[in-house]
mmCIF file of C-alpha atoms in Angstrom:
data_model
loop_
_atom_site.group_PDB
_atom_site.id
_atom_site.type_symbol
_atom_site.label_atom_id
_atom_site.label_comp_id
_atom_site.label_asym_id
_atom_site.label_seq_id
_atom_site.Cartn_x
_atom_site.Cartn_y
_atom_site.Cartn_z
ATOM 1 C CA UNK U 1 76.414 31.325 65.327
ATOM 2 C CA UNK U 2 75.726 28.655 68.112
ATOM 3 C CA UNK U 3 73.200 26.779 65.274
ATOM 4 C CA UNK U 4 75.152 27.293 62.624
ATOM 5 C CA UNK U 5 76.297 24.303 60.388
ATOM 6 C CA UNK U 6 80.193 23.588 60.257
ATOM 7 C CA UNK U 7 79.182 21.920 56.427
ATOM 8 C CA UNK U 8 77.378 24.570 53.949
ATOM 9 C CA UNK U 9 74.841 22.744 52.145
ATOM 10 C CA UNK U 10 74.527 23.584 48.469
ATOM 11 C CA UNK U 11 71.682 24.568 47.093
ATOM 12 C CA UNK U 12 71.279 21.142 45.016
ATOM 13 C CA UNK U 13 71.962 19.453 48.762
ATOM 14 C CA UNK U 14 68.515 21.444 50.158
ATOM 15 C CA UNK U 15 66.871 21.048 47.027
ATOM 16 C CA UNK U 16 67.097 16.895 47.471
ATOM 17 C CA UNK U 17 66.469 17.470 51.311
ATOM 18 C CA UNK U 18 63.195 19.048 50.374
ATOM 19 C CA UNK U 19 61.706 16.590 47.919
ATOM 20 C CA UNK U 20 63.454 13.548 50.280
ATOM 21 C CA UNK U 21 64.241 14.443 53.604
ATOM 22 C CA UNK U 22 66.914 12.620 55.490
ATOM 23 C CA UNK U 23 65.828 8.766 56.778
ATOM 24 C CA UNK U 24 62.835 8.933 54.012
ATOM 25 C CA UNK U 25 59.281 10.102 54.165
ATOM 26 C CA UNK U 26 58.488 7.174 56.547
ATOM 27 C CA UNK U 27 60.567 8.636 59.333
ATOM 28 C CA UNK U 28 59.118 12.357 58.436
ATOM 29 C CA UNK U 29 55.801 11.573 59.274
ATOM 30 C CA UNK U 30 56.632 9.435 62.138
ATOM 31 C CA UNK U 31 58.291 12.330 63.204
ATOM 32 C CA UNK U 32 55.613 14.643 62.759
ATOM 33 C CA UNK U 33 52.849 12.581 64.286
ATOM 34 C CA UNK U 34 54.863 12.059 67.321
ATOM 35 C CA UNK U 35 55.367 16.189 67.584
ATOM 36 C CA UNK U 36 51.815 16.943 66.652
ATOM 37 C CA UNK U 37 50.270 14.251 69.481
ATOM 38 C CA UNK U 38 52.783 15.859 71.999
ATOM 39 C CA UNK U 39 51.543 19.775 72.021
ATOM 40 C CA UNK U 40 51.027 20.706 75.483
ATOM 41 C CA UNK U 41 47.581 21.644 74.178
ATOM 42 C CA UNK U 42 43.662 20.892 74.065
ATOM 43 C CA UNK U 43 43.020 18.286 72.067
ATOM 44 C CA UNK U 44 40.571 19.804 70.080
ATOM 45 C CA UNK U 45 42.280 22.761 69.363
ATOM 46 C CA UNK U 46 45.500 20.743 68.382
ATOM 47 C CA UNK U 47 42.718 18.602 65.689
ATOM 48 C CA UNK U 48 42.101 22.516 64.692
ATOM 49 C CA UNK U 49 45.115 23.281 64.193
ATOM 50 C CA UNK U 50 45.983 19.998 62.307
ATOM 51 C CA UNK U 51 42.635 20.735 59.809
ATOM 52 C CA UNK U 52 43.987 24.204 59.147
ATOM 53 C CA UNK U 53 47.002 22.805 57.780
ATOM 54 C CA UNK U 54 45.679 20.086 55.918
ATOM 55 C CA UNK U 55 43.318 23.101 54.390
ATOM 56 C CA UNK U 56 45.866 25.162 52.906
ATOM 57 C CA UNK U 57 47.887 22.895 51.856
ATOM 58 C CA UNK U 58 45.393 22.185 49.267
ATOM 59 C CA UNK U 59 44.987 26.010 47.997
ATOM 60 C CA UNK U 60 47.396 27.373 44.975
ATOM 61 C CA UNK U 61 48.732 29.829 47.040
ATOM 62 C CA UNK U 62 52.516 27.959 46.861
ATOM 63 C CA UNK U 63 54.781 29.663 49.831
ATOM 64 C CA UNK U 64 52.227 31.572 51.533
ATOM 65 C CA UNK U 65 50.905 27.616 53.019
ATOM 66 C CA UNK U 66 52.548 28.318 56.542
ATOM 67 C CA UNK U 67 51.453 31.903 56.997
ATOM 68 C CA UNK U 68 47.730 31.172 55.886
ATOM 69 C CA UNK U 69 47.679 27.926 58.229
ATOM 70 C CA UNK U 70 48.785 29.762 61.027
ATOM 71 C CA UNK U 71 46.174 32.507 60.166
ATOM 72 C CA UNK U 72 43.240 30.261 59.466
ATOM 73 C CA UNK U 73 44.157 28.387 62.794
ATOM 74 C CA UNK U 74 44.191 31.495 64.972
ATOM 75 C CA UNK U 75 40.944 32.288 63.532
ATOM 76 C CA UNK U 76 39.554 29.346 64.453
ATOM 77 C CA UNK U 77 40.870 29.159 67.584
ATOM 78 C CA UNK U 78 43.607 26.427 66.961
ATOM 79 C CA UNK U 79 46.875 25.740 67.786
ATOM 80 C CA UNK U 80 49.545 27.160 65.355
ATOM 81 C CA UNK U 81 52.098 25.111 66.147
ATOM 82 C CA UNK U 82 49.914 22.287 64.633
ATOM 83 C CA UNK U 83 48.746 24.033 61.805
ATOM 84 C CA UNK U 84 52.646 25.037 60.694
ATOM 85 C CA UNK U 85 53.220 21.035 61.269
ATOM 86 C CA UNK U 86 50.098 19.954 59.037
ATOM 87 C CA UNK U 87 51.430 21.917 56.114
ATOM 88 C CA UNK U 88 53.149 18.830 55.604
ATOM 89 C CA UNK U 89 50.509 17.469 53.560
ATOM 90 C CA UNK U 90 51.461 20.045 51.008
ATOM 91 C CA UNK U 91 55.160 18.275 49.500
ATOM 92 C CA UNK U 92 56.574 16.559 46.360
ATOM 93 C CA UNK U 93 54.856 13.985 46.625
ATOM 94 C CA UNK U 94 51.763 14.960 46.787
ATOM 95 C CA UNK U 95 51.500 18.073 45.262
ATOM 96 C CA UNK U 96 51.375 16.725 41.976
ATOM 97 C CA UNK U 97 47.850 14.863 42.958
ATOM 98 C CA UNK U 98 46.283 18.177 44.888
ATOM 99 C CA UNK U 99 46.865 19.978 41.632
ATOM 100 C CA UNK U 100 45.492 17.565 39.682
ATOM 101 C CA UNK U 101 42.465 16.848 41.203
ATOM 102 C CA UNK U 102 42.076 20.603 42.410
ATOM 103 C CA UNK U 103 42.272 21.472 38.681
ATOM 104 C CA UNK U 104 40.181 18.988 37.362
ATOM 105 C CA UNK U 105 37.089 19.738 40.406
ATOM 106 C CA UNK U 106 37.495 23.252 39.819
ATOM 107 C CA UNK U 107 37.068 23.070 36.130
ATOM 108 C CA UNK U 108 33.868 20.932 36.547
ATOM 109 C CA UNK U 109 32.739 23.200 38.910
ATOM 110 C CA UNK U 110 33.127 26.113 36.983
ATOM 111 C CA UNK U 111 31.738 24.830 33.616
ATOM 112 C CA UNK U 112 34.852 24.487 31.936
ATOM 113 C CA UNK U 113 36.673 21.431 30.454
ATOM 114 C CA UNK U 114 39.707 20.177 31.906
ATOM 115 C CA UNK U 115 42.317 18.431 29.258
ATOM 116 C CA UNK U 116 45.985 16.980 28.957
ATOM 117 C CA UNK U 117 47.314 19.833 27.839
ATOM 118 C CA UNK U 118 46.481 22.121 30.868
ATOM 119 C CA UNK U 119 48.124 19.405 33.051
ATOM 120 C CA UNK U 120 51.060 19.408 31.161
ATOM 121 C CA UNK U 121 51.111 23.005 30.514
ATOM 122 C CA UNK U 122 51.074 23.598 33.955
ATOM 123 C CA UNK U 123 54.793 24.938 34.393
ATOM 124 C CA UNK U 124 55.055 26.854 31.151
ATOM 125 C CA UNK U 125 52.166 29.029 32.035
ATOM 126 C CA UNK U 126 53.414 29.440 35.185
ATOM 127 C CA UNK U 127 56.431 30.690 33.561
ATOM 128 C CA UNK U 128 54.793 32.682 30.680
ATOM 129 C CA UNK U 129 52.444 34.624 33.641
ATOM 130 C CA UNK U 130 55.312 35.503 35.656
ATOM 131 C CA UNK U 131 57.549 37.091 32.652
ATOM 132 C CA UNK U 132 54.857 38.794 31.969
ATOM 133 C CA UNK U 133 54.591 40.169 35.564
ATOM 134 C CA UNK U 134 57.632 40.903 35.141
ATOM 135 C CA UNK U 135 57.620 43.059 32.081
ATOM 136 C CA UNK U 136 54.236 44.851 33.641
ATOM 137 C CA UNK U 137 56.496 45.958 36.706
ATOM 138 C CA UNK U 138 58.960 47.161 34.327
ATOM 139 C CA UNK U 139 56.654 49.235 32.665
ATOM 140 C CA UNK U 140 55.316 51.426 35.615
ATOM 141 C CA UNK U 141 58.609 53.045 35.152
ATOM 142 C CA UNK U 142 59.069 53.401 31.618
ATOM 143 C CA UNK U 143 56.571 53.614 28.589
ATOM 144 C CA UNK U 144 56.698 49.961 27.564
ATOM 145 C CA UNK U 145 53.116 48.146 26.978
ATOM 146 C CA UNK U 146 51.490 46.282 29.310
ATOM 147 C CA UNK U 147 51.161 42.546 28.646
ATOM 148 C CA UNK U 148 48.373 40.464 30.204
ATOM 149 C CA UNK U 149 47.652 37.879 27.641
ATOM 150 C CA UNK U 150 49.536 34.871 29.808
ATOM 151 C CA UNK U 151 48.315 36.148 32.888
ATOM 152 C CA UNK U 152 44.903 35.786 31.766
ATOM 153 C CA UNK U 153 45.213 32.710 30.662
ATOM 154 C CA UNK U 154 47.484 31.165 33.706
ATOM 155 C CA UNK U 155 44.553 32.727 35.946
ATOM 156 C CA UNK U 156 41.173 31.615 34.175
ATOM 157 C CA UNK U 157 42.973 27.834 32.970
ATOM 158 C CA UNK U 158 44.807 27.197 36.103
ATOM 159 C CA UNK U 159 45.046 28.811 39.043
ATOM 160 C CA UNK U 160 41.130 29.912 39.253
ATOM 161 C CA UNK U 161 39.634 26.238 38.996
ATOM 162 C CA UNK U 162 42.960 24.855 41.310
ATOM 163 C CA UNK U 163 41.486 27.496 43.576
ATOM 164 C CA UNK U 164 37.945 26.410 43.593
ATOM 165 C CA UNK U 165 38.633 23.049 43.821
ATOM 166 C CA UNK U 166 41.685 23.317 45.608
ATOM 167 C CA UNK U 167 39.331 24.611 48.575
ATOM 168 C CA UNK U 168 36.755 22.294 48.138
ATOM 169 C CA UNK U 169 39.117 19.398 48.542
ATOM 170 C CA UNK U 170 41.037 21.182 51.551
ATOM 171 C CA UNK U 171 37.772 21.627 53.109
ATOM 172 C CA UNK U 172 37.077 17.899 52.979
ATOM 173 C CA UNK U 173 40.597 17.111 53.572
ATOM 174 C CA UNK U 174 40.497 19.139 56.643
ATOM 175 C CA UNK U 175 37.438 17.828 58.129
ATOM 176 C CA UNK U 176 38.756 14.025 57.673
ATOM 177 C CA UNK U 177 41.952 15.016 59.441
ATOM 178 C CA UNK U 178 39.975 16.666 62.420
ATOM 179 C CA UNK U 179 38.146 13.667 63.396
ATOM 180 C CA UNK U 180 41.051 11.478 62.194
ATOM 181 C CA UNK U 181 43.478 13.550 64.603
ATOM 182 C CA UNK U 182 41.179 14.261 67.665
ATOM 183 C CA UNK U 183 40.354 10.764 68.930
ATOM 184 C CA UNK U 184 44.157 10.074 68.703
ATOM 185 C CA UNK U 185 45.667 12.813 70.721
ATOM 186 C CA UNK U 186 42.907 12.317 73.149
ATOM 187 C CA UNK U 187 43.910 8.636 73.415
ATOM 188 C CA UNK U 188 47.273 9.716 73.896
ATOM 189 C CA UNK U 189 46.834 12.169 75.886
ATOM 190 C CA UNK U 190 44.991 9.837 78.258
ATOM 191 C CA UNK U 191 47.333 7.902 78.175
ATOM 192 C CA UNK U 192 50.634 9.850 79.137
ATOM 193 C CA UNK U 193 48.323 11.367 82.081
ATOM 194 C CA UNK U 194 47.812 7.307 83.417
ATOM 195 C CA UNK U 195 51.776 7.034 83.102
ATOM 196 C CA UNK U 196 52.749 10.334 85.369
ATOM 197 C CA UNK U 197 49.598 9.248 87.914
ATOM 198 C CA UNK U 198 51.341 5.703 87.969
ATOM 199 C CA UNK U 199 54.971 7.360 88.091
ATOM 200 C CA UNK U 200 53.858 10.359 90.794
ATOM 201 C CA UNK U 201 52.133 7.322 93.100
ATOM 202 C CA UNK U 202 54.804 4.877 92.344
ATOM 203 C CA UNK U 203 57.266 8.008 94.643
ATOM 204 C CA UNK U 204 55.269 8.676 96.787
ATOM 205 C CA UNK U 205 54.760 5.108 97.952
ATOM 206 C CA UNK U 206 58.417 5.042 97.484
ATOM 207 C CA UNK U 207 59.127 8.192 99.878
ATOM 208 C CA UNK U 208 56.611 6.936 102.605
ATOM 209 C CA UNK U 209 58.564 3.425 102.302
ATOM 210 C CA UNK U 210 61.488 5.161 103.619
ATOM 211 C CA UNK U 211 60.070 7.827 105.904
ATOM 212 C CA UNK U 212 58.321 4.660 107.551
ATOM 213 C CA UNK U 213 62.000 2.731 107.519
ATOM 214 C CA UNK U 214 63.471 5.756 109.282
ATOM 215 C CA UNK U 215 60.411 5.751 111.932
ATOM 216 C CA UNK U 216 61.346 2.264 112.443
ATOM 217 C CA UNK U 217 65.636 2.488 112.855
ATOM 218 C CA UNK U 218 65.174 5.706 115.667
ATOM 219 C CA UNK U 219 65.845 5.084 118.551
ATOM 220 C CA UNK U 220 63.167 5.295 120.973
ATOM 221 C CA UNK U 221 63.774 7.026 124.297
#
């Protein structure tokens, strides 16, 4: 394959990739602004785009963030390209804090009391609901029980109230990053549009320079 890297990375290698990516976060984001501001698009649906991102990002829905910002952005009539970008929001770093404060909203939305323990527990209910997902699969084909207990609880203790606030927050989020994004890729925008106007008349002043130098050096009859 033409793309096709002569040194296999092991899977510990694109593990620390993910949560640190090559030249540091610093350089990520750089790099990501600079693509995002460069979209041959409208600058408001690029800001769309880039709120659609920042939206899911904040939702529990963990490897499903791409496909739901691209959906939410075609919805709204954004660009995709930006909304697959903005999912950036959603990493390592911060996904510990968008849990957290998803959790915690959603709880106090919901009436319910967010503690320690649910934080911490976070991981080990995640694992408890999906063995038991795993044993209900199992037992459409054979006559073990059914168990639902950790699933219940994963769902009504976490991923309900990260949901509910998780939205709440990505709503907010997603507005900030609209009118934080917009005015920028407009300025930018502007800008690059002064630089090929400056470019296109510095040629042609160039070109009629020399058509006018070859008008002079004929010879006249």
């Amino acid at each position: 394959m033409v793309f096709k890297r002569r040194d296999r990375r092991s899977i510990w290698q694109t593990a620390l990739g993910w949560l640190w990516p090559r030249g540091g976060w610093k350089r990520a984001l750089q790099y990501l602004r600079h693509r995002l501001v460069r979209l041959p698009d409208q600058p408001h649906r690029i800001a769309r785009g880039v709120a659609a991102g920042v939206f899911i990002s904040f939702s529990p829905l963990f490897g499903l963030h791409m496909l739901g910002g691209a959906a939410i952005a075609w919805a709204m009539r954004g660009n995709v390209i930006a909304a697959l970008l903005a999912t950036f929001v959603g990493n390592p770093l911060s996904y510990p804090f968008i849990a957290l404060g998803g959790m915690r909203l959603g709880h106090a939305m919901l009436g319910g009391h967010f503690d320690g323990g649910i934080r911490h527990s976070f991981w080990r209910s995640f694992g408890d609901a999906t063995h038991d997902l795993r044993l209900n699969f199992l037992a459409m084909f054979t006559d073990a029980p059914t168990h639902w207990a950790s699933l219940a609880t994963f769902f009504y203790d976490i991923f309900l109230p990260y949901l509910v606030g998780g939205t709440v927050l990505g709503v907010v989020a997603g507005l900030v990053a609209y009118y934080l994004t917009l005015p920028v890729i407009i300025a930018y925008q502007h800008r690059r549009r002064l630089r090929i106007k400056e470019r296109f008349d510095a040629l042609k002043a160039k070109l009629i320079a020399r058509a006018e130098d070859r008008n002079d050096n004929t010879p006249k009859s």
